[in-house]
Amino acid sequence: PIETVPAAIGAVAFLIYKLVTNRLQVPQVKRKYAPTAEGQNVEANYANPEPAPEPEELNSAPVRRDVAKRKCFAVFCPGFLLLVCLVSLYLLQKTALDGSESCAREELLEPEPSQDGPSDIDGKRDVDVDKAAVHSDLIRKVDVQESMLPVVADEVKVAEAPLVVPVTRLVLGEGTDSEHVRSAYYGTLMVGSPQQLMTVVFDTGSGQVVLPSAYCDSKTCRSKHRYRKSKSHTGKDINVDGRFAPPGVPRDSMLVNYGTGEIAGVAVEDIVCMKNSKETEALNRTAAMIEKQTTGLDPGCVNMRFVAATSLSEDPFLDFSFDGIVGLGMDALSQNEHFNFLQVIGNHMQGLGSTSPSTFGVFLASSDAEVSEFAFGGWTSGHTLEEVSWSGVHNPEDGHWIIPMRGVRVNGKLLEVCKDGTCKAAVDTGTSLLSVPSEAFAPIFEGIRHQASPAGHCVDKGPLLQLELEQYTIVLGPREYSQVRPALRRPKRKFQQGPAVSSNDPNTRSDLRCFPTLLSMDFEAPLGPKLFILGEPVLRKYYTVYDSQRQTVGMARAAHRHGPNRDELLMRVAELEGLQKGGRSNPTMFDIFRWRLAVQRLDWQL
């Protein structure tokens, strides 16, 4: 047993110490023989020490050096051995107190003595271990240990996510005459056994997984990859309550309504895995091994109930190139907890050792040099520049990530729209623009629109839009809320070269303006009437964290790559080399290098 190791080490160290001290203190004397009457030498039975040195030899230099060395060694050796013993005891005590996960698992797997008496040969017993029971006991033991820790009010520790899923931005309507460009962030699911690849968009405005099925033969469904249960030996038809639905028998149908679309389908249960998921250092390897032994599933795979769509409305799903939807809303937005993706993936994250299993974080890239990602079982602190500020969800029984708003300001001026205290904000990854209620649209639009810079862009200084939450203020600049557009009334140009500079302000353009890309939408109660939707412009600038267990939403300034990219440099060449030199279409490597050096001397808000 490990408890006897310290005693054994102490005994061995003591013996070594005694041997060393005896070796130093007892003089080594040759054996003496005493002469007898017969003239034979017989070994004497008494000690015959060496003759003592003469008085003058005691003060000699060699003798003094020997005495000093002996005294120093006599002090150093016991001290060194004592230090070694103390360090060994400390390390062994630390191992015994903290324990490792493998030790905890062996302790759980050790069978208790049966009351039926000994059996089998040599007094050994064959014990059938219930892996599910062992797994639940291990989780329960970890939960009990965590519950004994002191809880600090209004303080949330950083919980690193054990699983990260990269997503890709899909742009819709770019290059067309549509008023606004729509976008979505999608990843890939692997469904069934063998696995069927399905592209899905991650949406915080819904709560369950929806995939087009082979039962759907409409034009919209044929344009997508459809899930085929017949090709998966782990898939099964079920009713809403989870009961098996035998073929040829009427089964439950489901109807899912979205903001601009509708889906009808049936319930199916199968294995769902997130493709390209990355395991981080926060993943508990031992817990993942036990999870694998218990369920047979790898990290990122769950046994999921989802909606197999038999009908998809053409608007908007016909224009979407992705196949399905993964809802990241709370329980109220799904049929029940078994259909709720966050609930199911949260149980899986708890099995992987996550301290915040029902939490996920969203990072949206600001350039092609970055990768957008969803982190499950916590969040990625490396994507934040500051501590996360939390706001409680307003009416969590509605299922939406809606938080209270205290007010709206334009360049510090408080607007009247939220003075009655009824404003709210929904954080939604499925909305590509910033949506405001119609009552607030006019004052915000007029307050933040402005003329473009002389170089003809909207990434410079301009009016600031400030959204005040309970404990945090979101600040959006022209870079987030506007796009450059031609002015409605173009000025007359007579014998003028270069861009049209405003006569009122020489630092702006009169032929171009920064047009606010706002969306005006009104909702009825209980969501409305004064509901702001924080879409992609906010989620790109701020890292957001969603905790369904604590029913809170966290925000922090996102950590993006510093400095302008190539496109931003080309856009702002006029500020670096003058208005008349900004038309170069094929810049060289030396131009890019020279412009990057010039950026360091400019006060750009990037």
mmCIF file of N, CA and C in Angstrom, residues 84-169:
data_model
loop_
_atom_site.group_PDB
_atom_site.id
_atom_site.type_symbol
_atom_site.label_atom_id
_atom_site.label_comp_id
_atom_site.label_asym_id
_atom_site.label_seq_id
_atom_site.Cartn_x
_atom_site.Cartn_y
_atom_site.Cartn_z
ATOM 1 N N VAL A 84 15.870 15.205 1.689
ATOM 2 C CA VAL A 84 15.359 14.208 0.751
ATOM 3 C C VAL A 84 14.132 13.506 1.317
ATOM 4 N N CYS A 85 14.165 13.169 2.586
ATOM 5 C CA CYS A 85 13.014 12.509 3.221
ATOM 6 C C CYS A 85 11.785 13.413 3.223
ATOM 7 N N LEU A 86 11.993 14.695 3.542
ATOM 8 C CA LEU A 86 10.857 15.622 3.583
ATOM 9 C C LEU A 86 10.239 15.811 2.203
ATOM 10 N N VAL A 87 11.075 15.950 1.165
ATOM 11 C CA VAL A 87 10.546 16.107 -0.193
ATOM 12 C C VAL A 87 9.787 14.867 -0.628
ATOM 13 N N SER A 88 10.323 13.686 -0.321
ATOM 14 C CA SER A 88 9.642 12.442 -0.692
ATOM 15 C C SER A 88 8.307 12.315 0.006
ATOM 16 N N LEU A 89 8.284 12.642 1.280
ATOM 17 C CA LEU A 89 7.019 12.580 2.021
ATOM 18 C C LEU A 89 6.003 13.555 1.476
ATOM 19 N N TYR A 90 6.453 14.771 1.079
ATOM 20 C CA TYR A 90 5.521 15.762 0.543
ATOM 21 C C TYR A 90 4.916 15.300 -0.784
ATOM 22 N N LEU A 91 5.758 14.761 -1.666
ATOM 23 C CA LEU A 91 5.237 14.300 -2.956
ATOM 24 C C LEU A 91 4.275 13.145 -2.779
ATOM 25 N N LEU A 92 4.603 12.216 -1.937
ATOM 26 C CA LEU A 92 3.709 11.080 -1.709
ATOM 27 C C LEU A 92 2.416 11.510 -1.035
ATOM 28 N N GLN A 93 2.520 12.461 -0.106
ATOM 29 C CA GLN A 93 1.311 12.956 0.538
ATOM 30 C C GLN A 93 0.419 13.688 -0.444
ATOM 31 N N LYS A 94 1.029 14.458 -1.375
ATOM 32 C CA LYS A 94 0.247 15.161 -2.396
ATOM 33 C C LYS A 94 -0.466 14.186 -3.303
ATOM 34 N N THR A 95 0.215 13.115 -3.685
ATOM 35 C CA THR A 95 -0.412 12.108 -4.541
ATOM 36 C C THR A 95 -1.568 11.426 -3.827
ATOM 37 N N ALA A 96 -1.389 11.145 -2.564
ATOM 38 C CA ALA A 96 -2.444 10.447 -1.830
ATOM 39 C C ALA A 96 -3.649 11.320 -1.596
ATOM 40 N N LEU A 97 -3.417 12.653 -1.366
ATOM 41 C CA LEU A 97 -4.536 13.548 -1.083
ATOM 42 C C LEU A 97 -5.314 13.900 -2.329
ATOM 43 N N ASP A 98 -4.605 14.373 -3.382
ATOM 44 C CA ASP A 98 -5.294 14.807 -4.590
ATOM 45 C C ASP A 98 -5.837 13.628 -5.371
ATOM 46 N N GLY A 99 -4.999 12.645 -5.555
ATOM 47 C CA GLY A 99 -5.405 11.490 -6.339
ATOM 48 C C GLY A 99 -5.460 11.821 -7.808
ATOM 49 N N SER A 100 -5.347 10.872 -8.640
ATOM 50 C CA SER A 100 -5.499 11.052 -10.073
ATOM 51 C C SER A 100 -6.800 10.450 -10.510
ATOM 52 N N GLU A 101 -7.180 10.769 -11.749
ATOM 53 C CA GLU A 101 -8.436 10.241 -12.244
ATOM 54 C C GLU A 101 -8.394 8.742 -12.368
ATOM 55 N N SER A 102 -7.223 8.195 -12.749
ATOM 56 C CA SER A 102 -7.113 6.758 -12.868
ATOM 57 C C SER A 102 -7.245 6.099 -11.509
ATOM 58 N N CYS A 103 -6.682 6.756 -10.461
ATOM 59 C CA CYS A 103 -6.828 6.186 -9.122
ATOM 60 C C CYS A 103 -8.276 6.209 -8.694
ATOM 61 N N ALA A 104 -8.970 7.316 -8.990
ATOM 62 C CA ALA A 104 -10.379 7.387 -8.641
ATOM 63 C C ALA A 104 -11.170 6.313 -9.359
ATOM 64 N N ARG A 105 -10.810 6.074 -10.614
ATOM 65 C CA ARG A 105 -11.522 5.056 -11.377
ATOM 66 C C ARG A 105 -11.247 3.671 -10.805
ATOM 67 N N GLU A 106 -9.963 3.379 -10.406
ATOM 68 C CA GLU A 106 -9.668 2.089 -9.823
ATOM 69 C C GLU A 106 -10.379 1.902 -8.496
ATOM 70 N N GLU A 107 -10.522 2.996 -7.747
ATOM 71 C CA GLU A 107 -11.229 2.897 -6.487
ATOM 72 C C GLU A 107 -12.696 2.565 -6.697
ATOM 73 N N LEU A 108 -13.267 3.164 -7.763
ATOM 74 C CA LEU A 108 -14.663 2.872 -8.051
ATOM 75 C C LEU A 108 -14.838 1.462 -8.574
ATOM 76 N N LEU A 109 -13.863 0.987 -9.351
ATOM 77 C CA LEU A 109 -13.975 -0.344 -9.925
ATOM 78 C C LEU A 109 -13.659 -1.445 -8.924
ATOM 79 N N GLU A 110 -13.080 -1.137 -7.745
ATOM 80 C CA GLU A 110 -12.742 -2.155 -6.772
ATOM 81 C C GLU A 110 -14.014 -2.718 -6.167
ATOM 82 N N PRO A 111 -14.253 -4.017 -6.269
ATOM 83 C CA PRO A 111 -15.511 -4.599 -5.781
ATOM 84 C C PRO A 111 -15.562 -4.613 -4.269
ATOM 85 N N GLU A 112 -16.746 -4.377 -3.729
ATOM 86 C CA GLU A 112 -16.966 -4.475 -2.300
ATOM 87 C C GLU A 112 -17.169 -5.937 -1.922
ATOM 88 N N PRO A 113 -16.772 -6.339 -0.715
ATOM 89 C CA PRO A 113 -16.949 -7.728 -0.294
ATOM 90 C C PRO A 113 -18.416 -8.094 -0.241
ATOM 91 N N SER A 114 -18.721 -9.237 -0.803
ATOM 92 C CA SER A 114 -20.102 -9.697 -0.860
ATOM 93 C C SER A 114 -20.496 -10.328 0.456
ATOM 94 N N GLN A 115 -21.764 -10.204 0.816
ATOM 95 C CA GLN A 115 -22.285 -10.809 2.031
ATOM 96 C C GLN A 115 -22.524 -12.299 1.878
ATOM 97 N N ASP A 116 -22.444 -12.812 0.692
ATOM 98 C CA ASP A 116 -22.684 -14.227 0.464
ATOM 99 C C ASP A 116 -21.472 -15.075 0.786
ATOM 100 N N GLY A 117 -20.349 -14.455 1.164
ATOM 101 C CA GLY A 117 -19.160 -15.217 1.498
ATOM 102 C C GLY A 117 -18.275 -15.390 0.305
ATOM 103 N N PRO A 118 -17.075 -15.913 0.516
ATOM 104 C CA PRO A 118 -16.123 -16.070 -0.587
ATOM 105 C C PRO A 118 -16.563 -17.137 -1.552
ATOM 106 N N SER A 119 -16.147 -16.927 -2.793
ATOM 107 C CA SER A 119 -16.451 -17.870 -3.840
ATOM 108 C C SER A 119 -15.262 -17.959 -4.767
ATOM 109 N N ASP A 120 -15.326 -18.885 -5.694
ATOM 110 C CA ASP A 120 -14.267 -19.120 -6.656
ATOM 111 C C ASP A 120 -13.005 -19.630 -5.973
ATOM 112 N N ILE A 121 -11.991 -19.820 -6.769
ATOM 113 C CA ILE A 121 -10.747 -20.418 -6.288
ATOM 114 C C ILE A 121 -9.874 -19.353 -5.660
ATOM 115 N N ASP A 122 -9.136 -19.754 -4.614
ATOM 116 C CA ASP A 122 -8.178 -18.878 -3.925
ATOM 117 C C ASP A 122 -8.855 -17.671 -3.309
ATOM 118 N N GLY A 123 -10.112 -17.796 -2.988
ATOM 119 C CA GLY A 123 -10.801 -16.694 -2.317
ATOM 120 C C GLY A 123 -11.098 -15.518 -3.186
ATOM 121 N N LYS A 124 -10.921 -15.596 -4.517
ATOM 122 C CA LYS A 124 -11.197 -14.490 -5.423
ATOM 123 C C LYS A 124 -12.617 -14.571 -5.929
ATOM 124 N N ARG A 125 -13.149 -13.408 -6.340
ATOM 125 C CA ARG A 125 -14.510 -13.326 -6.837
ATOM 126 C C ARG A 125 -14.500 -12.734 -8.231
ATOM 127 N N ASP A 126 -15.408 -13.191 -9.068
ATOM 128 C CA ASP A 126 -15.625 -12.590 -10.374
ATOM 129 C C ASP A 126 -16.739 -11.569 -10.239
ATOM 130 N N VAL A 127 -16.423 -10.294 -10.476
ATOM 131 C CA VAL A 127 -17.384 -9.209 -10.294
ATOM 132 C C VAL A 127 -17.742 -8.644 -11.649
ATOM 133 N N ASP A 128 -19.025 -8.573 -11.950
ATOM 134 C CA ASP A 128 -19.506 -7.940 -13.175
ATOM 135 C C ASP A 128 -19.724 -6.467 -12.903
ATOM 136 N N VAL A 129 -18.906 -5.614 -13.508
ATOM 137 C CA VAL A 129 -18.978 -4.176 -13.270
ATOM 138 C C VAL A 129 -19.958 -3.562 -14.243
ATOM 139 N N ASP A 130 -20.930 -2.818 -13.720
ATOM 140 C CA ASP A 130 -21.873 -2.083 -14.548
ATOM 141 C C ASP A 130 -21.222 -0.773 -14.948
ATOM 142 N N LYS A 131 -20.808 -0.669 -16.225
ATOM 143 C CA LYS A 131 -20.070 0.528 -16.669
ATOM 144 C C LYS A 131 -20.915 1.786 -16.550
ATOM 145 N N ALA A 132 -22.207 1.664 -16.819
ATOM 146 C CA ALA A 132 -23.078 2.842 -16.699
ATOM 147 C C ALA A 132 -23.144 3.314 -15.262
ATOM 148 N N ALA A 133 -23.221 2.356 -14.320
ATOM 149 C CA ALA A 133 -23.268 2.734 -12.911
ATOM 150 C C ALA A 133 -21.954 3.359 -12.476
ATOM 151 N N VAL A 134 -20.845 2.759 -12.938
ATOM 152 C CA VAL A 134 -19.534 3.325 -12.604
ATOM 153 C C VAL A 134 -19.412 4.733 -13.154
ATOM 154 N N HIS A 135 -19.874 4.936 -14.401
ATOM 155 C CA HIS A 135 -19.791 6.262 -15.017
ATOM 156 C C HIS A 135 -20.608 7.285 -14.238
ATOM 157 N N SER A 136 -21.828 6.926 -13.857
ATOM 158 C CA SER A 136 -22.668 7.861 -13.106
ATOM 159 C C SER A 136 -22.100 8.120 -11.724
ATOM 160 N N ASP A 137 -21.494 7.074 -11.110
ATOM 161 C CA ASP A 137 -20.886 7.280 -9.803
ATOM 162 C C ASP A 137 -19.716 8.240 -9.885
ATOM 163 N N LEU A 138 -18.910 8.109 -10.949
ATOM 164 C CA LEU A 138 -17.771 9.006 -11.116
ATOM 165 C C LEU A 138 -18.228 10.440 -11.297
ATOM 166 N N ILE A 139 -19.248 10.643 -12.129
ATOM 167 C CA ILE A 139 -19.770 11.999 -12.336
ATOM 168 C C ILE A 139 -20.366 12.541 -11.043
ATOM 169 N N ARG A 140 -21.086 11.656 -10.311
ATOM 170 C CA ARG A 140 -21.696 12.104 -9.060
ATOM 171 C C ARG A 140 -20.632 12.470 -8.052
ATOM 172 N N LYS A 141 -19.532 11.701 -8.030
ATOM 173 C CA LYS A 141 -18.443 12.009 -7.117
ATOM 174 C C LYS A 141 -17.805 13.353 -7.451
ATOM 175 N N VAL A 142 -17.614 13.619 -8.743
ATOM 176 C CA VAL A 142 -17.051 14.907 -9.162
ATOM 177 C C VAL A 142 -17.994 16.048 -8.809
ATOM 178 N N ASP A 143 -19.315 15.838 -8.986
ATOM 179 C CA ASP A 143 -20.290 16.873 -8.662
ATOM 180 C C ASP A 143 -20.285 17.176 -7.177
ATOM 181 N N VAL A 144 -20.153 16.126 -6.331
ATOM 182 C CA VAL A 144 -20.127 16.339 -4.887
ATOM 183 C C VAL A 144 -18.899 17.132 -4.489
ATOM 184 N N GLN A 145 -17.739 16.806 -5.116
ATOM 185 C CA GLN A 145 -16.528 17.563 -4.815
ATOM 186 C C GLN A 145 -16.667 19.008 -5.226
ATOM 187 N N GLU A 146 -17.302 19.275 -6.392
ATOM 188 C CA GLU A 146 -17.472 20.658 -6.839
ATOM 189 C C GLU A 146 -18.460 21.395 -5.951
ATOM 190 N N SER A 147 -19.491 20.699 -5.445
ATOM 191 C CA SER A 147 -20.483 21.358 -4.596
ATOM 192 C C SER A 147 -19.893 21.771 -3.256
ATOM 193 N N MET A 148 -18.777 21.140 -2.837
ATOM 194 C CA MET A 148 -18.137 21.498 -1.583
ATOM 195 C C MET A 148 -17.288 22.743 -1.700
ATOM 196 N N LEU A 149 -17.016 23.189 -2.948
ATOM 197 C CA LEU A 149 -16.206 24.389 -3.147
ATOM 198 C C LEU A 149 -17.001 25.633 -2.794
ATOM 199 N N PRO A 150 -16.354 26.675 -2.284
ATOM 200 C CA PRO A 150 -17.084 27.904 -1.967
ATOM 201 C C PRO A 150 -17.599 28.590 -3.219
ATOM 202 N N VAL A 151 -18.806 29.098 -3.162
ATOM 203 C CA VAL A 151 -19.445 29.762 -4.294
ATOM 204 C C VAL A 151 -19.404 31.259 -4.066
ATOM 205 N N VAL A 152 -18.879 31.997 -5.019
ATOM 206 C CA VAL A 152 -18.787 33.447 -4.940
ATOM 207 C C VAL A 152 -19.913 34.042 -5.753
ATOM 208 N N ALA A 153 -20.683 34.915 -5.160
ATOM 209 C CA ALA A 153 -21.831 35.506 -5.838
ATOM 210 C C ALA A 153 -21.388 36.374 -6.992
ATOM 211 N N ASP A 154 -22.134 36.259 -8.095
ATOM 212 C CA ASP A 154 -21.926 37.073 -9.286
ATOM 213 C C ASP A 154 -20.507 36.930 -9.844
ATOM 214 N N GLU A 155 -19.885 35.803 -9.607
ATOM 215 C CA GLU A 155 -18.548 35.576 -10.142
ATOM 216 C C GLU A 155 -18.543 34.257 -10.900
ATOM 217 N N VAL A 156 -18.134 34.297 -12.146
ATOM 218 C CA VAL A 156 -18.100 33.109 -12.987
ATOM 219 C C VAL A 156 -16.662 32.871 -13.405
ATOM 220 N N LYS A 157 -16.149 31.706 -13.059
ATOM 221 C CA LYS A 157 -14.786 31.374 -13.419
ATOM 222 C C LYS A 157 -14.707 31.027 -14.905
ATOM 223 N N VAL A 158 -13.537 31.245 -15.472
ATOM 224 C CA VAL A 158 -13.326 30.908 -16.874
ATOM 225 C C VAL A 158 -13.390 29.393 -17.038
ATOM 226 N N ALA A 159 -14.269 28.930 -17.920
ATOM 227 C CA ALA A 159 -14.437 27.502 -18.178
ATOM 228 C C ALA A 159 -14.023 27.244 -19.622
ATOM 229 N N GLU A 160 -12.834 26.723 -19.804
ATOM 230 C CA GLU A 160 -12.342 26.443 -21.148
ATOM 231 C C GLU A 160 -13.144 25.305 -21.775
ATOM 232 N N ALA A 161 -13.522 25.483 -23.019
ATOM 233 C CA ALA A 161 -14.344 24.496 -23.720
ATOM 234 C C ALA A 161 -13.492 23.300 -24.134
ATOM 235 N N PRO A 162 -13.977 22.072 -23.890
ATOM 236 C CA PRO A 162 -13.208 20.896 -24.327
ATOM 237 C C PRO A 162 -13.368 20.574 -25.802
ATOM 238 N N LEU A 163 -14.373 21.176 -26.459
ATOM 239 C CA LEU A 163 -14.638 20.839 -27.853
ATOM 240 C C LEU A 163 -14.919 22.111 -28.639
ATOM 241 N N VAL A 164 -14.248 22.278 -29.783
ATOM 242 C CA VAL A 164 -14.393 23.455 -30.639
ATOM 243 C C VAL A 164 -14.740 22.990 -32.047
ATOM 244 N N VAL A 165 -15.767 23.609 -32.639
ATOM 245 C CA VAL A 165 -16.231 23.237 -33.970
ATOM 246 C C VAL A 165 -16.039 24.429 -34.908
ATOM 247 N N PRO A 166 -15.201 24.326 -35.936
ATOM 248 C CA PRO A 166 -15.046 25.425 -36.905
ATOM 249 C C PRO A 166 -16.266 25.530 -37.811
ATOM 250 N N VAL A 167 -16.627 26.757 -38.163
ATOM 251 C CA VAL A 167 -17.767 27.007 -39.042
ATOM 252 C C VAL A 167 -17.328 27.936 -40.171
ATOM 253 N N THR A 168 -18.123 27.938 -41.240
ATOM 254 C CA THR A 168 -17.822 28.720 -42.440
ATOM 255 C C THR A 168 -18.951 29.707 -42.688
ATOM 256 N N ARG A 169 -18.588 30.887 -43.127
ATOM 257 C CA ARG A 169 -19.581 31.931 -43.414
ATOM 258 C C ARG A 169 -20.132 31.741 -44.828
#
